[in-house]
Structures are given as C-alpha cells and as structure tokens.
Phi, psi and omega in degrees: 000315179298323180295320179296320179296319179298316179298321180296317180295320180296317179297316180298317180297322179295319179296317179296319179297315180295324178296316178297317180298319179297320180297317181293318179295318179298315179297320180298319179296322177297313183297324184280004183277353180248149176304320177248058183298344180293349182272357177239152175230143175250157184308321181296320179295314182297320179300320182288337185246009190296338179263006178301135185290336182260016182261130175241124177257124186239120174273113187262008180292143175280168185303324183286352176240004181272126184260007178091348180258141181226156169288136182310128179089351184290144174260158174272123180218068183308133185298333182292346177297337183267011178235154170230155184281118184259053184300326182304324179261003177057039180236025179063209184274141179222171184305136185284345180111159187296316183297313182290327177297319178294322179297319180295314180299315180296320180297335179263017173075027183252139176241163181298341182273350183287153169266119184254124174256116183261139175212150169233237181209165176298319180300319182272055171064026168048048176106357183279003168247325174300326181292334177295317179291326175302315179299318178300316180295325176298318179300322181281355181075022180288118189287309191261102181210146181217154170249131179283117182297128182067013172053215183294337179291322177295320178296314181296316181296334178284353177088015182273158184292154173236159178231172180245354181249127179296156176294151181272143178224162171232143184302137176228173177269120172256110180231102180288138175302131185304323184288347180264343182291132185252074180298334182293348178291338185273077185271156182243174176298323179297322178296313181298318180302320181292340182264356182303128180082356179282122182302336185282354182234141174239141184241131179239125173268117187261009179284182177293160179296326179299320177290320184299314184268003173089012177282335180236127182253168176229171182238155175283178183297331180271007178090356180288127178300134177277164179300158178259141177117207184216174177293131180309137180080350182292143171259160182252115172228099183303133181300331181291341181289351177279352178271153176293324174197166185282347181274310184267334175057038170284159180277134181300150173300160186301321181301321179286326175294325176299320178294317181300318184258019181305130180105344178286137184261114184289348179272358180242156180287153181236132175248126177245147178207163176220237178256322182222004175103346182283308180299321182292334178294330178290316177295325174303313180298316181299317180293324176295320177299325181280359175102005178281131178264318185266076179242137178234136168256122179277092192298316180297337172045218187292338176303326178266308186298321184276358179293124182304334182283349187272342178061025174281142181287152176224163174216163181240351180288153181274136174249152179229163177257156174218155178102180181210097184229032185277156175295159178246158182302337182285350182265052183304318181262330177265088194281344182234131178294143178254005179291151178265146183291138172242019180240159179269148181248180179300327181297323179296319185279349185284348181075024182287340181078008180276160182298140178268006178165187175103349177286144182282330183223131181252145174074233181094000000 
C-alpha cells in the first residue's frame, strides 16, 4: 500500500513538472514571436525570475488607479513622477528631463544594470502608462527593460500571490552613460514640422479615428478648442488596435501586428503622436517590440500641434499606408530592415510634391 502511494506521489509530481514545463515553453514561444521579444514579460517568466538579484519590479500605477495589491517585491514607481506640469506652454504634463529622471530611478534603488519589469493594469489602459516609463528608460539608454503583458491582472489570473506592502529599497546612484542617452528622442512640434513631406519620416496618429478626421475635438488647458484634424500626411492607427481585445488588453501576436502596421517602412523613421503623449508612448513601445529602432514619440502631441496659436498646418482627409517592409521575427539582433522601399506611401499620394525617395540616410 505504501509503495502504491509513493508511486502515486511520483506520478503526480511528474505531471505537475510537465505542466510547469509546458507553461514555460508556451510562454517562451509567445515571447519569441516578436523581433524584440526581450521587451515583454509574461507572468510565467516573471515567476521564474522573481528572485533574480538584478531584477526590479515596478508598479507604475498612480494612487488613483492603485488597488492596494502588488506583485511580491514590487516597488511603487508611479509613471506621473516622470512628468511635470507644463502649464506655461499650455501642453499639459511633459517629461521632467534626463537629470531628474535619473534622480528618481536612483532614489528608488535602481541602477542602469538592473532589469526593470514595468506593469500597470488592464483597467489602466493595459500598458499605456508602463510604456511611458519604457520610453523614459529608452531615452536614458537603459538596456534591460520589459513590460508585463496585461500587468497585474495577468499575474493575478495566472494564480500567483499578491502582497500589500511594496518592496524595500535603498537609494543608489543612477548614472546613465552619456553616450547612451538619446536626447534626440525629445522632439518638438518644430521638429515634426520640418519633417513634413520628408520621405525619411512616417507619421502615425494613434488617436481614435473620430479625433483623426476631426469629428471629435479636444480643448487646451485654458479651455480653448484645439484645431480639428491631424498632422498632414499622418496615417491613423489607433493604439488600442494593438490589443487582442478591449477587455483583456493582451498584445496581439506579431503576425497580427504586421497586418495592423502593413505598409510601414522599417528603413524609415516613425513619429507617433496622440493628444498628450501617453497613448503614443504605447504605440512607441509596440513599434520597438516589432523591431523598429528609429521611433519617436512627439510628446506634446495635439496639445501643442492643435493649439490655434501655433500656426501648424492640419488636414482632415484620411491617409493610408501601402507596401510591406516590416521586420521579421528572425531579426532578433538586426532589428531594422535595411531594404529600400519600392512602394508608394500616403505621402506620395497626398500630392505634396515632396521627393518620393533618393535620400542617402533616413531618420537618425
């Protein structure tokens, strides 16, 4: 009888082990489906690495979206800490700057060598605030960073434990290597204006279609209605379309993202914008996940461009993309295609009269 019980326990343990192994393999296959799969984490991966000494788990939810539950060991690092209110320029909150961002990271016990896993929640736009901190880390040249797919909800749904007390940290020095800091990421409306019609740049409006075509307007901080429409030549790809559905907000597999962004040329730079920079940071993250290196999020976005006092041009007609120049999953290290486009884009069809090619270097 005792022998039979032992055999039963061994069999049960084997089944559990195989189940765990299948979960890890499945998660690994999901992660490997993107050219830059290192930028995403799934609950199974995080569970397996949660005790790594160089791992920092950061809950970026602000107090008004924090429900009191945390992933074990996670620190509180609200994404709004990296913004300051730019009322003077009437463009809402914007990035606080490289020096202060480093001070915040160091104060929370983070160094440039750490692997940071960022998470928010499905309720809080399924990664569209974690992606803002991802963008900040990109500016600082921070190599190892991931966004937890479906945030704390994905962790909870996987059946893993939660805690109510944040992880403890002690202040450290965060000093990003100067040669890695990407100050050129901080683009302005004047920069975008100078690239209009430039074959080397593609512009994506990630707001709703109603906002894009001018059916729905927004207002500036002082209540003044902003212009209707979008930046000339911009195409509309709603940031929410990168989710599998609006309820669970998982990230679509790479094949579906390829369909969504079909026609985007990976050999050219991409500028994304929304209304205030948060939504566009998510599209920025998705494009980085897809292997695009030269991606810019125009943070002041429509708050600046649509301001009647700025005299930036707008249009309401719809533009579309054509062609297929996206990175492939096999280009894990070679993240951007170097092929040249042989297809025409919306800019060509817009009648702008700008060159359809011939530049030696695109983006930069």
